[in-house]
PDB file of C-alpha atoms in Angstrom:
ATOM      1  CA  UNK A  19      10.164  -1.064 -26.767  1.00 50.00           C
ATOM      2  CA  UNK A  20      12.871  -3.005 -24.848  1.00 54.00           C
ATOM      3  CA  UNK A  21      15.793  -0.385 -24.505  1.00 54.00           C
ATOM      4  CA  UNK A  22      12.480   1.442 -22.752  1.00 45.00           C
ATOM      5  CA  UNK A  23      11.238  -0.971 -20.627  1.00 48.00           C
ATOM      6  CA  UNK A  24      15.368  -1.541 -19.515  1.00 49.00           C
ATOM      7  CA  UNK A  25      15.265   2.233 -18.979  1.00 49.00           C
ATOM      8  CA  UNK A  26      12.169   2.251 -16.812  1.00 49.00           C
ATOM      9  CA  UNK A  27      13.399  -0.520 -14.690  1.00 50.00           C
ATOM     10  CA  UNK A  28      16.882   1.244 -13.869  1.00 51.00           C
ATOM     11  CA  UNK A  29      15.109   4.893 -12.986  1.00 48.00           C
ATOM     12  CA  UNK A  30      13.064   2.661 -10.742  1.00 48.00           C
ATOM     13  CA  UNK A  31      16.154   0.846  -9.206  1.00 43.00           C
ATOM     14  CA  UNK A  32      17.946   4.577  -8.664  1.00 47.00           C
ATOM     15  CA  UNK A  33      15.160   6.640  -7.564  1.00 49.00           C
ATOM     16  CA  UNK A  34      13.195   3.958  -5.231  1.00 48.00           C
ATOM     17  CA  UNK A  35      15.992   3.965  -2.735  1.00 44.00           C
ATOM     18  CA  UNK A  36      15.774   7.521  -2.550  1.00 50.00           C
ATOM     19  CA  UNK A  37      12.316   8.346  -1.812  1.00 53.00           C
ATOM     20  CA  UNK A  38      12.350   5.342   0.967  1.00 54.00           C
ATOM     21  CA  UNK A  39      15.041   7.569   2.672  1.00 47.00           C
ATOM     22  CA  UNK A  40      13.771  10.486   2.136  1.00 54.00           C
ATOM     23  CA  UNK A  41      10.141   9.429   3.525  1.00 61.00           C
ATOM     24  CA  UNK A  42      11.662   7.572   6.683  1.00 68.00           C
ATOM     25  CA  UNK A  43      14.863   9.601   7.714  1.00 71.00           C
ATOM     26  CA  UNK A  44      14.639  12.929   6.699  1.00 78.00           C
ATOM     27  CA  UNK A  45      10.329  12.991   6.762  1.00 81.00           C
ATOM     28  CA  UNK A  46      10.567  12.197  10.512  1.00 82.00           C
ATOM     29  CA  UNK A  47      12.929  14.700  11.478  1.00 83.00           C
ATOM     30  CA  UNK A  48      10.845  17.543   9.747  1.00 85.00           C
ATOM     31  CA  UNK A  49       7.889  16.339  10.780  1.00 89.00           C
ATOM     32  CA  UNK A  50       9.191  15.117  14.562  1.00 91.00           C
ATOM     33  CA  UNK A  51       6.948  18.127  16.070  1.00 92.00           C
ATOM     34  CA  UNK A  52       3.804  17.180  14.233  1.00 94.00           C
ATOM     35  CA  UNK A  53       4.048  14.074  15.350  1.00 95.00           C
ATOM     36  CA  UNK A  54       4.774  14.999  18.802  1.00 94.00           C
ATOM     37  CA  UNK A  55       2.108  17.068  19.337  1.00 95.00           C
ATOM     38  CA  UNK A  56      -0.080  14.874  17.713  1.00 97.00           C
ATOM     39  CA  UNK A  57       0.580  11.853  19.540  1.00 97.00           C
ATOM     40  CA  UNK A  58       0.800  13.437  22.652  1.00 95.00           C
ATOM     41  CA  UNK A  59      -2.637  12.912  23.798  1.00 96.00           C
ATOM     42  CA  UNK A  60      -2.525   8.581  22.411  1.00 97.00           C
ATOM     43  CA  UNK A  61      -2.354   7.375  26.412  1.00 96.00           C
ATOM     44  CA  UNK A  62      -6.069   9.014  26.950  1.00 96.00           C
ATOM     45  CA  UNK A  63      -7.317   5.807  25.418  1.00 97.00           C
ATOM     46  CA  UNK A  64      -5.667   3.429  26.903  1.00 94.00           C
ATOM     47  CA  UNK A  65      -7.291   0.754  28.337  1.00 90.00           C
ATOM     48  CA  UNK A  66      -8.300   0.680  32.906  1.00 88.00           C
ATOM     49  CA  UNK A  67      -5.784  -0.483  34.249  1.00 88.00           C
ATOM     50  CA  UNK A  68      -3.185   1.766  31.983  1.00 89.00           C
ATOM     51  CA  UNK A  69      -2.312  -0.041  29.577  1.00 91.00           C
ATOM     52  CA  UNK A  70      -2.331   0.794  25.577  1.00 96.00           C
ATOM     53  CA  UNK A  71      -3.089  -1.919  22.699  1.00 97.00           C
ATOM     54  CA  UNK A  72      -1.711  -0.436  19.814  1.00 98.00           C
ATOM     55  CA  UNK A  73      -1.258  -1.457  16.008  1.00 98.00           C
ATOM     56  CA  UNK A  74       0.516  -0.010  14.068  1.00 97.00           C
ATOM     57  CA  UNK A  75       0.222  -0.080   9.945  1.00 96.00           C
ATOM     58  CA  UNK A  76       3.169   0.130   7.679  1.00 91.00           C
ATOM     59  CA  UNK A  77       5.239   0.218  10.279  1.00 89.00           C
ATOM     60  CA  UNK A  78       8.375   0.208   8.145  1.00 83.00           C
ATOM     61  CA  UNK A  79      11.370   0.625   9.872  1.00 82.00           C
ATOM     62  CA  UNK A  80       9.985   2.043  12.972  1.00 88.00           C
ATOM     63  CA  UNK A  81      10.472   5.805  13.070  1.00 89.00           C
ATOM     64  CA  UNK A  82       7.481   6.489  15.102  1.00 94.00           C
ATOM     65  CA  UNK A  83       8.278   3.881  18.253  1.00 94.00           C
ATOM     66  CA  UNK A  84       9.686   7.046  19.616  1.00 94.00           C
ATOM     67  CA  UNK A  85       6.330   8.866  20.241  1.00 96.00           C
ATOM     68  CA  UNK A  86       4.375   6.129  21.918  1.00 97.00           C
ATOM     69  CA  UNK A  87       3.893   6.433  25.607  1.00 96.00           C
ATOM     70  CA  UNK A  88       5.794   4.035  27.936  1.00 94.00           C
ATOM     71  CA  UNK A  89       4.478   0.239  28.426  1.00 92.00           C
ATOM     72  CA  UNK A  90       2.331   0.268  25.019  1.00 95.00           C
ATOM     73  CA  UNK A  91       2.100  -2.398  23.719  1.00 96.00           C
ATOM     74  CA  UNK A  92       3.339  -2.643  19.795  1.00 96.00           C
ATOM     75  CA  UNK A  93       1.859  -5.155  17.146  1.00 95.00           C
ATOM     76  CA  UNK A  94       3.638  -4.229  13.889  1.00 93.00           C
ATOM     77  CA  UNK A  95       1.871  -4.914  10.360  1.00 93.00           C
ATOM     78  CA  UNK A  96       3.779  -4.457   7.217  1.00 88.00           C
ATOM     79  CA  UNK A  97       3.334  -6.044   3.957  1.00 84.00           C
ATOM     80  CA  UNK A  98       7.002  -6.183   3.164  1.00 78.00           C
ATOM     81  CA  UNK A  99       8.136  -8.952   5.626  1.00 77.00           C
ATOM     82  CA  UNK A 100      11.975  -7.565   4.970  1.00 72.00           C
ATOM     83  CA  UNK A 101      11.354  -4.750   7.185  1.00 71.00           C
ATOM     84  CA  UNK A 102      10.974  -7.365  10.107  1.00 69.00           C
ATOM     85  CA  UNK A 103      15.137  -6.921  10.117  1.00 71.00           C
ATOM     86  CA  UNK A 104      14.797  -3.266  10.455  1.00 73.00           C
ATOM     87  CA  UNK A 105      12.512  -3.157  13.298  1.00 77.00           C
ATOM     88  CA  UNK A 106      15.092  -5.660  15.764  1.00 80.00           C
ATOM     89  CA  UNK A 107      17.122  -2.577  15.629  1.00 81.00           C
ATOM     90  CA  UNK A 108      14.434   0.321  16.688  1.00 84.00           C
ATOM     91  CA  UNK A 109      12.653  -2.166  19.118  1.00 85.00           C
ATOM     92  CA  UNK A 110      16.483  -2.428  20.998  1.00 87.00           C
ATOM     93  CA  UNK A 111      16.438   1.451  20.994  1.00 90.00           C
ATOM     94  CA  UNK A 112      12.660   1.809  22.089  1.00 92.00           C
ATOM     95  CA  UNK A 113      12.549  -0.213  26.118  1.00 92.00           C
ATOM     96  CA  UNK A 114       9.770   2.332  27.015  1.00 94.00           C
ATOM     97  CA  UNK A 115       7.553  -0.207  24.711  1.00 94.00           C
ATOM     98  CA  UNK A 116       6.644  -4.162  25.067  1.00 93.00           C
ATOM     99  CA  UNK A 117       6.747  -5.888  21.334  1.00 93.00           C
ATOM    100  CA  UNK A 118       3.718  -8.304  21.107  1.00 91.00           C
ATOM    101  CA  UNK A 119       3.923  -9.265  17.425  1.00 88.00           C
ATOM    102  CA  UNK A 120       4.813  -8.810  13.748  1.00 89.00           C
ATOM    103  CA  UNK A 121       2.365  -9.425  11.308  1.00 89.00           C
ATOM    104  CA  UNK A 122       2.924  -9.510   7.480  1.00 89.00           C
ATOM    105  CA  UNK A 123      -0.115  -8.399   5.833  1.00 92.00           C
ATOM    106  CA  UNK A 124      -1.891  -5.531   3.955  1.00 92.00           C
ATOM    107  CA  UNK A 125      -3.638  -2.115   5.246  1.00 95.00           C
ATOM    108  CA  UNK A 126      -6.947  -3.873   3.443  1.00 96.00           C
ATOM    109  CA  UNK A 127      -6.650  -7.750   4.997  1.00 95.00           C
ATOM    110  CA  UNK A 128      -6.101  -7.828   9.012  1.00 95.00           C
ATOM    111  CA  UNK A 129      -7.574 -10.968   9.346  1.00 94.00           C
ATOM    112  CA  UNK A 130      -4.923 -12.333  11.909  1.00 92.00           C
ATOM    113  CA  UNK A 131      -6.304  -9.142  14.425  1.00 94.00           C
ATOM    114  CA  UNK A 132      -9.102  -9.830  16.031  1.00 94.00           C
ATOM    115  CA  UNK A 133     -12.596  -7.510  16.168  1.00 96.00           C
ATOM    116  CA  UNK A 134     -12.531  -4.557  18.873  1.00 96.00           C
ATOM    117  CA  UNK A 135      -9.116  -5.549  20.468  1.00 95.00           C
ATOM    118  CA  UNK A 136      -6.812  -2.673  20.221  1.00 97.00           C
ATOM    119  CA  UNK A 137      -7.029   0.636  21.706  1.00 98.00           C
ATOM    120  CA  UNK A 138      -5.335   2.672  19.290  1.00 98.00           C
ATOM    121  CA  UNK A 139      -4.537   2.192  15.088  1.00 98.00           C
ATOM    122  CA  UNK A 140      -1.323   4.409  13.584  1.00 98.00           C
ATOM    123  CA  UNK A 141      -1.456   5.053   9.860  1.00 96.00           C
ATOM    124  CA  UNK A 142       1.576   7.322   8.898  1.00 94.00           C
ATOM    125  CA  UNK A 143       2.410   7.532   4.697  1.00 92.00           C
ATOM    126  CA  UNK A 144      -0.201   4.625   4.151  1.00 93.00           C
ATOM    127  CA  UNK A 145      -3.064   5.265   2.806  1.00 96.00           C
ATOM    128  CA  UNK A 146      -1.227   7.168  -0.326  1.00 94.00           C
ATOM    129  CA  UNK A 147      -0.103   3.723  -1.120  1.00 91.00           C
ATOM    130  CA  UNK A 148      -3.157   1.278  -0.766  1.00 94.00           C
ATOM    131  CA  UNK A 149      -4.814  -0.039  -3.315  1.00 93.00           C
ATOM    132  CA  UNK A 150      -8.047   0.508  -1.414  1.00 95.00           C
ATOM    133  CA  UNK A 151      -7.910   3.286   1.359  1.00 96.00           C
ATOM    134  CA  UNK A 152     -11.927   2.630   2.142  1.00 96.00           C
ATOM    135  CA  UNK A 153     -11.724  -1.063   2.806  1.00 97.00           C
ATOM    136  CA  UNK A 154      -8.219  -0.165   4.958  1.00 97.00           C
ATOM    137  CA  UNK A 155     -10.291   2.495   7.043  1.00 98.00           C
ATOM    138  CA  UNK A 156     -13.218   0.000   7.454  1.00 97.00           C
ATOM    139  CA  UNK A 157     -10.553  -2.919   8.465  1.00 97.00           C
ATOM    140  CA  UNK A 158      -9.493  -0.102  11.042  1.00 98.00           C
ATOM    141  CA  UNK A 159     -12.381   0.394  12.497  1.00 98.00           C
ATOM    142  CA  UNK A 160     -12.928  -3.585  12.881  1.00 98.00           C
ATOM    143  CA  UNK A 161     -10.623  -3.954  15.003  1.00 98.00           C
ATOM    144  CA  UNK A 162     -10.817  -0.972  17.236  1.00 98.00           C
ATOM    145  CA  UNK A 163     -12.255  -1.269  20.082  1.00 97.00           C
ATOM    146  CA  UNK A 164     -15.240   1.017  20.784  1.00 97.00           C
ATOM    147  CA  UNK A 165     -14.213   4.601  21.713  1.00 97.00           C
ATOM    148  CA  UNK A 166     -10.652   3.902  20.284  1.00 97.00           C
ATOM    149  CA  UNK A 167      -8.428   6.133  18.166  1.00 98.00           C
ATOM    150  CA  UNK A 168      -6.822   6.214  14.647  1.00 98.00           C
ATOM    151  CA  UNK A 169      -4.439   8.293  14.656  1.00 98.00           C
ATOM    152  CA  UNK A 170      -3.071   9.180  10.879  1.00 98.00           C
ATOM    153  CA  UNK A 171      -0.657  11.795   8.888  1.00 97.00           C
ATOM    154  CA  UNK A 172      -0.626  11.203   5.153  1.00 96.00           C
ATOM    155  CA  UNK A 173       0.188  13.296   1.962  1.00 96.00           C
ATOM    156  CA  UNK A 174      -2.897  14.269  -0.404  1.00 97.00           C
ATOM    157  CA  UNK A 175      -4.077  15.974  -3.225  1.00 97.00           C
ATOM    158  CA  UNK A 176      -3.670  19.521  -3.464  1.00 97.00           C
ATOM    159  CA  UNK A 177      -7.297  21.216  -4.668  1.00 96.00           C
ATOM    160  CA  UNK A 178      -8.089  20.699  -8.015  1.00 96.00           C
ATOM    161  CA  UNK A 179      -8.514  24.532  -8.439  1.00 96.00           C
ATOM    162  CA  UNK A 180      -4.850  24.746  -8.221  1.00 96.00           C
ATOM    163  CA  UNK A 181      -1.179  24.730 -10.077  1.00 96.00           C
ATOM    164  CA  UNK A 182      -0.283  22.305  -8.028  1.00 95.00           C
ATOM    165  CA  UNK A 183      -3.029  19.976  -8.236  1.00 96.00           C
ATOM    166  CA  UNK A 184      -2.405  19.548 -12.106  1.00 96.00           C
ATOM    167  CA  UNK A 185       0.950  19.167 -11.880  1.00 95.00           C
ATOM    168  CA  UNK A 186      -0.477  16.452  -9.217  1.00 95.00           C
ATOM    169  CA  UNK A 187      -2.025  15.138 -12.243  1.00 96.00           C
ATOM    170  CA  UNK A 188       0.743  14.758 -14.764  1.00 95.00           C
ATOM    171  CA  UNK A 189       3.301  13.407 -12.454  1.00 93.00           C
ATOM    172  CA  UNK A 190       0.987  10.701 -10.948  1.00 95.00           C
ATOM    173  CA  UNK A 191       1.755   8.113 -12.902  1.00 93.00           C
ATOM    174  CA  UNK A 192       5.421   8.426 -13.259  1.00 88.00           C
ATOM    175  CA  UNK A 193       5.319   8.935  -9.267  1.00 88.00           C
ATOM    176  CA  UNK A 194       3.169   5.807  -8.734  1.00 87.00           C
ATOM    177  CA  UNK A 195       5.607   3.463 -11.312  1.00 80.00           C
ATOM    178  CA  UNK A 196       8.498   4.641  -9.148  1.00 75.00           C
ATOM    179  CA  UNK A 197       7.195   4.509  -5.606  1.00 78.00           C
ATOM    180  CA  UNK A 198       5.880   1.392  -5.733  1.00 75.00           C
ATOM    181  CA  UNK A 199       2.108   2.443  -6.165  1.00 85.00           C
ATOM    182  CA  UNK A 200       2.253   6.419  -4.424  1.00 90.00           C
ATOM    183  CA  UNK A 201      -0.594   8.220  -5.456  1.00 95.00           C
ATOM    184  CA  UNK A 202      -0.635  12.057  -5.159  1.00 96.00           C
ATOM    185  CA  UNK A 203      -3.995  12.132  -6.228  1.00 97.00           C
ATOM    186  CA  UNK A 204      -5.830  10.966  -2.662  1.00 97.00           C
ATOM    187  CA  UNK A 205      -8.693  12.397  -1.296  1.00 97.00           C
ATOM    188  CA  UNK A 206      -8.142  10.151   2.000  1.00 97.00           C
ATOM    189  CA  UNK A 207     -10.081  13.301   4.226  1.00 97.00           C
ATOM    190  CA  UNK A 208     -13.401  12.404   2.020  1.00 97.00           C
ATOM    191  CA  UNK A 209     -12.994   8.655   2.804  1.00 97.00           C
ATOM    192  CA  UNK A 210     -11.928   9.483   6.538  1.00 98.00           C
ATOM    193  CA  UNK A 211     -15.459  11.671   7.127  1.00 97.00           C
ATOM    194  CA  UNK A 212     -17.920   9.058   5.192  1.00 96.00           C
ATOM    195  CA  UNK A 213     -16.303   5.906   6.304  1.00 96.00           C
ATOM    196  CA  UNK A 214     -18.224   5.626   9.904  1.00 95.00           C
ATOM    197  CA  UNK A 215     -16.002   7.754  12.528  1.00 98.00           C
ATOM    198  CA  UNK A 216     -17.985   9.036  15.187  1.00 97.00           C
ATOM    199  CA  UNK A 217     -15.428  11.738  16.036  1.00 97.00           C
ATOM    200  CA  UNK A 218     -12.972  13.156  13.366  1.00 98.00           C
ATOM    201  CA  UNK A 219     -10.228  15.906  14.698  1.00 97.00           C
ATOM    202  CA  UNK A 220      -8.633  16.354  11.134  1.00 98.00           C
ATOM    203  CA  UNK A 221      -6.458  19.418   9.802  1.00 97.00           C
ATOM    204  CA  UNK A 222      -5.274  20.393   6.351  1.00 97.00           C
ATOM    205  CA  UNK A 223      -1.567  21.422   6.170  1.00 95.00           C
ATOM    206  CA  UNK A 224       1.255  21.921   3.532  1.00 94.00           C
ATOM    207  CA  UNK A 225       4.188  19.788   4.767  1.00 89.00           C
ATOM    208  CA  UNK A 226       7.066  22.234   4.989  1.00 86.00           C
ATOM    209  CA  UNK A 227       9.079  19.336   2.247  1.00 84.00           C
ATOM    210  CA  UNK A 228      11.160  19.863  -0.785  1.00 81.00           C
ATOM    211  CA  UNK A 229       9.333  17.952  -3.010  1.00 84.00           C
ATOM    212  CA  UNK A 230       5.745  20.227  -4.208  1.00 89.00           C
ATOM    213  CA  UNK A 231       3.987  17.520  -5.054  1.00 92.00           C
ATOM    214  CA  UNK A 232       3.465  15.602  -1.837  1.00 93.00           C
ATOM    215  CA  UNK A 233       3.515  19.031   0.378  1.00 95.00           C
ATOM    216  CA  UNK A 234      -0.257  18.706   0.957  1.00 97.00           C
ATOM    217  CA  UNK A 235      -1.375  16.883   4.132  1.00 97.00           C
ATOM    218  CA  UNK A 236      -3.688  15.861   6.296  1.00 97.00           C
ATOM    219  CA  UNK A 237      -3.186  14.703  10.152  1.00 98.00           C
ATOM    220  CA  UNK A 238      -4.927  14.003  13.281  1.00 98.00           C
ATOM    221  CA  UNK A 239      -7.331  11.486  14.872  1.00 98.00           C
ATOM    222  CA  UNK A 240     -10.698   9.546  14.643  1.00 98.00           C
ATOM    223  CA  UNK A 241     -12.160   7.862  17.199  1.00 98.00           C
ATOM    224  CA  UNK A 242     -14.614   4.565  16.527  1.00 97.00           C
TER     225      UNK A 242
END
């Protein structure tokens, strides 16, 4: 038993860095056009003065910064405080943005962010790994101004009638262990449809990714 636990820890140490690399640098290159298209109307949600107050949850190393409108005021949230050092480099490269704060918090607990205080919230590859997607979405609704928008991209469960869904069920426990709680079985679109947004623009996509388990995606934006 002890040997098995040691082997599991060794696998996690070896595989997790590959996962992080894939879903930051490589993933961003693959999904570049999609992000560019998705975020292009973000400025429409700026306040009357033209300034956009943006909150990104699960900001990681800041790979989304390049897509944000010039002069946006960005607050970064991540549960991992170690990302703050990685962010400094990306902040220096994205001089078109104003960075207001870095908050160490989970998506389910944004208590340091005031009610009705931001124009836009962004989450990419976050709702797949939070403990409670519904709680996170309620927090997002709370901090958004009336008429504000939530932009999202995430991998989700495949159609339940497919072989892909069968293999997602088989590998989900191992996947979650190796990727710090990420799940390939989330049907996040159902939560988005029922949590209380006034408008939902959501599309399904089979991402052009090597790993079949995470090819099913949803993307779009929802308006409070």
